[in-house]
PDB file of C-alpha atoms in Angstrom:
ATOM      1  CA  THR A   1      68.081 106.570  73.755  1.00  0.00           C
ATOM      2  CA  PHE A   2      70.599 105.505  75.900  1.00  0.00           C
ATOM      3  CA  LEU A   3      67.884 104.555  78.616  1.00  0.00           C
ATOM      4  CA  GLY A   4      65.957 102.285  76.777  1.00  0.00           C
ATOM      5  CA  LEU A   5      69.232 100.520  76.042  1.00  0.00           C
ATOM      6  CA  SER A   6      70.251  99.766  79.224  1.00  0.00           C
ATOM      7  CA  SER A   7      69.000  98.541  82.705  1.00  0.00           C
ATOM      8  CA  TYR A   8      69.247 101.153  85.598  1.00  0.00           C
ATOM      9  CA  GLU A   9      67.904 101.602  89.269  1.00  0.00           C
ATOM     10  CA  LEU A  10      67.414 105.059  89.295  1.00  0.00           C
ATOM     11  CA  GLU A  11      66.818 107.313  85.883  1.00  0.00           C
ATOM     12  CA  GLY A  12      68.178 110.284  87.431  1.00  0.00           C
ATOM     13  CA  PHE A  13      71.392 108.344  87.993  1.00  0.00           C
ATOM     14  CA  ALA A  14      71.740 106.855  84.581  1.00  0.00           C
ATOM     15  CA  SER A  15      70.768 110.549  83.204  1.00  0.00           C
ATOM     16  CA  VAL A  16      73.519 111.970  84.552  1.00  0.00           C
ATOM     17  CA  LEU A  17      75.878 109.070  83.806  1.00  0.00           C
ATOM     18  CA  TYR A  18      74.921 109.200  80.109  1.00  0.00           C
ATOM     19  CA  GLU A  19      75.233 113.073  80.004  1.00  0.00           C
ATOM     20  CA  ASN A  20      78.609 112.779  80.451  1.00  0.00           C
ATOM     21  CA  ARG A  21      79.414 110.353  78.219  1.00  0.00           C
ATOM     22  CA  ILE A  22      77.310 110.911  75.117  1.00  0.00           C
ATOM     23  CA  VAL A  23      79.821 113.386  73.984  1.00  0.00           C
ATOM     24  CA  ARG A  24      82.159 110.432  73.425  1.00  0.00           C
ATOM     25  CA  LYS A  25      82.799 108.407  70.358  1.00  0.00           C
ATOM     26  CA  ASP A  26      82.346 105.059  71.635  1.00  0.00           C
ATOM     27  CA  TYR A  27      79.136 105.613  73.159  1.00  0.00           C
ATOM     28  CA  LEU A  28      77.749 107.143  70.059  1.00  0.00           C
ATOM     29  CA  ARG A  29      78.717 104.484  67.991  1.00  0.00           C
ATOM     30  CA  PHE A  30      77.226 102.049  70.435  1.00  0.00           C
ATOM     31  CA  LEU A  31      74.294 104.454  69.476  1.00  0.00           C
ATOM     32  CA  GLY A  32      74.996 103.287  65.843  1.00  0.00           C
ATOM     33  CA  ALA A  33      76.020 106.930  64.917  1.00  0.00           C
ATOM     34  CA  ASP A  34      78.422 107.353  62.270  1.00  0.00           C
ATOM     35  CA  VAL A  35      81.028 109.319  63.657  1.00  0.00           C
ATOM     36  CA  SER A  36      83.635 109.333  60.995  1.00  0.00           C
ATOM     37  CA  GLU A  37      82.899 112.513  60.510  1.00  0.00           C
ATOM     38  CA  ASP A  38      80.995 115.610  62.170  1.00  0.00           C
ATOM     39  CA  THR A  39      78.004 114.103  64.161  1.00  0.00           C
ATOM     40  CA  ALA A  40      74.968 116.080  64.207  1.00  0.00           C
ATOM     41  CA  VAL A  41      73.224 115.087  67.715  1.00  0.00           C
ATOM     42  CA  VAL A  42      69.456 115.939  68.936  1.00  0.00           C
ATOM     43  CA  LEU A  43      69.683 116.491  72.903  1.00  0.00           C
ATOM     44  CA  GLU A  44      66.480 116.670  75.008  1.00  0.00           C
ATOM     45  CA  THR A  45      66.672 119.428  77.690  1.00  0.00           C
ATOM     46  CA  PRO A  46      64.376 121.449  80.169  1.00  0.00           C
ATOM     47  CA  ALA A  47      63.952 123.985  77.506  1.00  0.00           C
ATOM     48  CA  GLY A  48      63.332 121.772  74.792  1.00  0.00           C
ATOM     49  CA  GLN A  49      65.350 119.992  71.783  1.00  0.00           C
ATOM     50  CA  VAL A  50      68.984 121.158  71.040  1.00  0.00           C
ATOM     51  CA  GLU A  51      70.860 120.293  68.138  1.00  0.00           C
ATOM     52  CA  LYS A  52      74.707 120.319  68.865  1.00  0.00           C
ATOM     53  CA  THR A  53      77.184 118.665  66.350  1.00  0.00           C
ATOM     54  CA  LEU A  54      80.590 117.088  67.440  1.00  0.00           C
ATOM     55  CA  ARG A  55      83.585 117.359  66.099  1.00  0.00           C
ATOM     56  CA  PHE A  56      85.679 114.019  67.324  1.00  0.00           C
ATOM     57  CA  GLU A  57      89.461 114.771  67.407  1.00  0.00           C
ATOM     58  CA  ASN A  58      92.125 111.516  68.023  1.00  0.00           C
ATOM     59  CA  LYS A  59      93.517 111.980  71.731  1.00  0.00           C
ATOM     60  CA  ASN A  60      95.289 109.636  73.879  1.00  0.00           C
ATOM     61  CA  ILE A  61      93.844 110.649  77.114  1.00  0.00           C
ATOM     62  CA  ASN A  62      95.714 107.500  78.699  1.00  0.00           C
ATOM     63  CA  PRO A  63      99.025 108.231  78.040  1.00  0.00           C
ATOM     64  CA  GLN A  64     101.476 105.181  79.097  1.00  0.00           C
ATOM     65  CA  ASP A  65     103.519 105.892  82.041  1.00  0.00           C
ATOM     66  CA  THR A  66     107.319 104.972  81.120  1.00  0.00           C
ATOM     67  CA  GLU A  67     108.112 104.397  85.163  1.00  0.00           C
ATOM     68  CA  PRO A  68     107.078 101.292  86.559  1.00  0.00           C
ATOM     69  CA  PHE A  69     104.171 100.965  89.197  1.00  0.00           C
ATOM     70  CA  VAL A  70     106.153  99.860  91.631  1.00  0.00           C
ATOM     71  CA  SER A  71     109.526 100.561  92.244  1.00  0.00           C
ATOM     72  CA  TYR A  72     112.082 101.099  95.527  1.00  0.00           C
ATOM     73  CA  HIS A  73     114.817 102.854  96.756  1.00  0.00           C
ATOM     74  CA  VAL A  74     117.441 102.078  99.907  1.00  0.00           C
ATOM     75  CA  TYR A  75     118.821 104.868 101.612  1.00  0.00           C
ATOM     76  CA  GLU A  76     120.994 103.351 103.650  1.00  0.00           C
ATOM     77  CA  GLU A  77     122.607 106.620 105.074  1.00  0.00           C
ATOM     78  CA  LYS A  78     119.028 107.063 106.462  1.00  0.00           C
ATOM     79  CA  ASN A  79     118.335 103.524 107.718  1.00  0.00           C
ATOM     80  CA  THR A  80     115.209 103.538 105.491  1.00  0.00           C
ATOM     81  CA  ALA A  81     114.143 102.001 102.727  1.00  0.00           C
ATOM     82  CA  VAL A  82     111.067 103.447 100.462  1.00  0.00           C
ATOM     83  CA  LEU A  83     108.339 100.897  98.198  1.00  0.00           C
ATOM     84  CA  THR A  84     106.518 103.056  95.874  1.00  0.00           C
ATOM     85  CA  LEU A  85     103.113 102.055  94.612  1.00  0.00           C
ATOM     86  CA  LYS A  86     101.617 104.193  92.275  1.00  0.00           C
ATOM     87  CA  GLU A  87      98.982 101.344  91.382  1.00  0.00           C
ATOM     88  CA  CYS A  88      97.873  97.908  93.570  1.00  0.00           C
ATOM     89  CA  ILE A  89      98.539  95.556  90.753  1.00  0.00           C
ATOM     90  CA  TYR A  90      99.111  91.836  91.741  1.00  0.00           C
ATOM     91  CA  ASP A  91     101.399  90.387  89.102  1.00  0.00           C
ATOM     92  CA  GLU A  92     104.497  88.584  88.741  1.00  0.00           C
ATOM     93  CA  MET A  93     106.640  91.833  88.679  1.00  0.00           C
ATOM     94  CA  TYR A  94     105.018  93.000  91.988  1.00  0.00           C
ATOM     95  CA  ALA A  95     105.892  89.802  93.790  1.00  0.00           C
ATOM     96  CA  ASN A  96     109.493  89.808  92.251  1.00  0.00           C
ATOM     97  CA  THR A  97     109.807  93.652  93.465  1.00  0.00           C
ATOM     98  CA  LEU A  98     108.786  93.288  96.731  1.00  0.00           C
ATOM     99  CA  ARG A  99     111.172  89.953  97.137  1.00  0.00           C
ATOM    100  CA  GLU A 100     114.089  92.013  95.892  1.00  0.00           C
ATOM    101  CA  PHE A 101     112.865  94.594  98.501  1.00  0.00           C
ATOM    102  CA  PHE A 102     112.725  92.742 101.428  1.00  0.00           C
ATOM    103  CA  THR A 103     116.015  90.982 100.262  1.00  0.00           C
ATOM    104  CA  GLU A 104     117.941  94.194 100.228  1.00  0.00           C
ATOM    105  CA  VAL A 105     115.932  95.681 103.483  1.00  0.00           C
ATOM    106  CA  LYS A 106     117.480  92.338 105.252  1.00  0.00           C
ATOM    107  CA  LYS A 107     120.578  92.474 103.390  1.00  0.00           C
ATOM    108  CA  LYS A 108     121.806  96.322 104.492  1.00  0.00           C
ATOM    109  CA  GLN A 109     119.880  95.917 107.798  1.00  0.00           C
ATOM    110  CA  ILE A 110     117.627  98.505 107.664  1.00  0.00           C
ATOM    111  CA  GLU A 111     115.537  99.110 110.235  1.00  0.00           C
ATOM    112  CA  ASN A 112     112.626 101.669 108.679  1.00  0.00           C
ATOM    113  CA  ILE A 113     110.884 101.066 105.769  1.00  0.00           C
ATOM    114  CA  ALA A 114     107.959 103.479 104.175  1.00  0.00           C
ATOM    115  CA  VAL A 115     105.188 102.336 101.675  1.00  0.00           C
ATOM    116  CA  ASP A 116     104.571 105.373  99.442  1.00  0.00           C
ATOM    117  CA  VAL A 117     100.838 105.046  98.272  1.00  0.00           C
ATOM    118  CA  ARG A 118     100.568 108.455  97.552  1.00  0.00           C
ATOM    119  CA  ASP A 119      98.150 109.259  94.473  1.00  0.00           C
ATOM    120  CA  ASN A 120      97.446 105.388  94.650  1.00  0.00           C
ATOM    121  CA  GLY A 121      93.626 105.139  93.109  1.00  0.00           C
ATOM    122  CA  GLY A 122      93.425 101.280  94.849  1.00  0.00           C
ATOM    123  CA  GLY A 123      93.367  98.150  93.012  1.00  0.00           C
ATOM    124  CA  ASN A 124      93.847  94.614  93.600  1.00  0.00           C
ATOM    125  CA  SER A 125      93.422  93.561  97.643  1.00  0.00           C
ATOM    126  CA  LYS A 126      96.046  90.571  97.128  1.00  0.00           C
ATOM    127  CA  VAL A 127      98.625  93.466  97.129  1.00  0.00           C
ATOM    128  CA  ILE A 128      98.895  94.102 100.907  1.00  0.00           C
ATOM    129  CA  ASN A 129      98.286  90.356 101.648  1.00  0.00           C
ATOM    130  CA  GLU A 130     101.283  89.417  99.665  1.00  0.00           C
ATOM    131  CA  PHE A 131     103.256  92.575 101.201  1.00  0.00           C
ATOM    132  CA  LEU A 132     102.099  90.878 104.809  1.00  0.00           C
ATOM    133  CA  ARG A 133     103.824  87.867 104.302  1.00  0.00           C
ATOM    134  CA  TYR A 134     107.258  90.246 105.058  1.00  0.00           C
ATOM    135  CA  ILE A 135     105.869  91.410 108.116  1.00  0.00           C
ATOM    136  CA  ASN A 136     106.221  89.805 111.613  1.00  0.00           C
ATOM    137  CA  VAL A 137     102.764  89.312 112.140  1.00  0.00           C
ATOM    138  CA  ASP A 138     100.405  86.495 113.266  1.00  0.00           C
ATOM    139  CA  ASN A 139      97.187  87.300 112.086  1.00  0.00           C
ATOM    140  CA  TYR A 140      95.291  90.154 110.155  1.00  0.00           C
ATOM    141  CA  TYR A 141      91.677  91.295 109.137  1.00  0.00           C
ATOM    142  CA  VAL A 142      90.707  92.167 105.533  1.00  0.00           C
ATOM    143  CA  TYR A 143      87.878  93.819 103.942  1.00  0.00           C
ATOM    144  CA  GLY A 144      84.489  93.378 106.081  1.00  0.00           C
ATOM    145  CA  ASP A 145      82.318  94.491 108.468  1.00  0.00           C
ATOM    146  CA  VAL A 146      80.609  96.335 105.356  1.00  0.00           C
ATOM    147  CA  ASP A 147      76.742  96.546 104.107  1.00  0.00           C
ATOM    148  CA  VAL A 148      76.514  96.891 100.650  1.00  0.00           C
ATOM    149  CA  ARG A 149      73.207  97.910  98.951  1.00  0.00           C
ATOM    150  CA  TYR A 150      72.110  96.402  95.820  1.00  0.00           C
ATOM    151  CA  GLY A 151      68.655  97.581  94.821  1.00  0.00           C
ATOM    152  CA  PRO A 152      66.533  95.473  96.771  1.00  0.00           C
ATOM    153  CA  PHE A 153      69.373  93.475  98.310  1.00  0.00           C
ATOM    154  CA  LEU A 154      71.479  93.890 101.197  1.00  0.00           C
ATOM    155  CA  ILE A 155      75.070  92.274 101.279  1.00  0.00           C
ATOM    156  CA  THR A 156      76.427  91.732 104.464  1.00  0.00           C
ATOM    157  CA  ASP A 157      80.653  91.022 104.694  1.00  0.00           C
ATOM    158  CA  LYS A 158      81.716  89.948 107.603  1.00  0.00           C
ATOM    159  CA  LYS A 159      85.447  90.909 108.916  1.00  0.00           C
ATOM    160  CA  GLU A 160      87.957  87.692 107.664  1.00  0.00           C
ATOM    161  CA  LYS A 161      90.672  87.353 110.036  1.00  0.00           C
ATOM    162  CA  ILE A 162      93.933  85.285 108.058  1.00  0.00           C
ATOM    163  CA  ALA A 163      96.630  83.759 109.031  1.00  0.00           C
ATOM    164  CA  ASN A 164      99.586  85.265 107.705  1.00  0.00           C
ATOM    165  CA  GLU A 165     102.165  83.022 106.097  1.00  0.00           C
ATOM    166  CA  ARG A 166     105.189  84.542 106.463  1.00  0.00           C
ATOM    167  CA  GLY A 167     107.805  84.587 103.451  1.00  0.00           C
ATOM    168  CA  GLY A 168     110.981  83.045 105.315  1.00  0.00           C
ATOM    169  CA  GLU A 169     113.913  84.857 106.164  1.00  0.00           C
ATOM    170  CA  LEU A 170     113.137  87.762 104.715  1.00  0.00           C
ATOM    171  CA  VAL A 171     110.795  88.891 107.210  1.00  0.00           C
ATOM    172  CA  PHE A 172     110.915  92.157 108.398  1.00  0.00           C
ATOM    173  CA  ASP A 173     110.581  93.352 112.707  1.00  0.00           C
ATOM    174  CA  GLY A 174     111.251  97.015 112.208  1.00  0.00           C
ATOM    175  CA  THR A 175     109.535 100.053 112.112  1.00  0.00           C
ATOM    176  CA  ILE A 176     106.720 100.876 108.887  1.00  0.00           C
ATOM    177  CA  TYR A 177     105.643 104.266 107.645  1.00  0.00           C
ATOM    178  CA  ILE A 178     102.814 104.246 105.386  1.00  0.00           C
ATOM    179  CA  LEU A 179     102.982 107.956 103.408  1.00  0.00           C
ATOM    180  CA  THR A 180      99.235 108.803 101.890  1.00  0.00           C
ATOM    181  CA  SER A 181      97.841 111.348  99.879  1.00  0.00           C
ATOM    182  CA  SER A 182      96.096 114.368 101.755  1.00  0.00           C
ATOM    183  CA  GLY A 183      92.757 114.268  99.760  1.00  0.00           C
TER     184      GLY A 183
END
């Protein structure tokens, strides 16, 4: 069974986790099942054993988005520039796009910027650190004052004050808006 092949703290949690994944081809393959054809599985239920036959279809469950995860648009007539982040990925593309964004904001003397993070699931916290290099702040705090329990261990993470390493002549000192999802 899955439970015998992995470690877990609470059996109930592991059972629910595996219940949702047992119908996936990769998990059945991990258990040694031949998934090249229809696969018969026996499930333990409160009412007893139930036999099911699973048929797998090849589906792309993660379609590739053709739009970049970071982009921007300048609305000169509204004196506003919008930076859109679909994901928080810290890489060369993000750093270059951010530099281009603030270069254009400075060149066009834009006084308002909005950061659109609607439906952004999060990611690398270095994204905000890089963004703040272009903002006129001396210091900022990163993730902290949080207690996280790992089984019998309690990890306490204290807030850390960071001195801002500003991005030179591209530092923005206008109004900033953040666009977020409602739920």
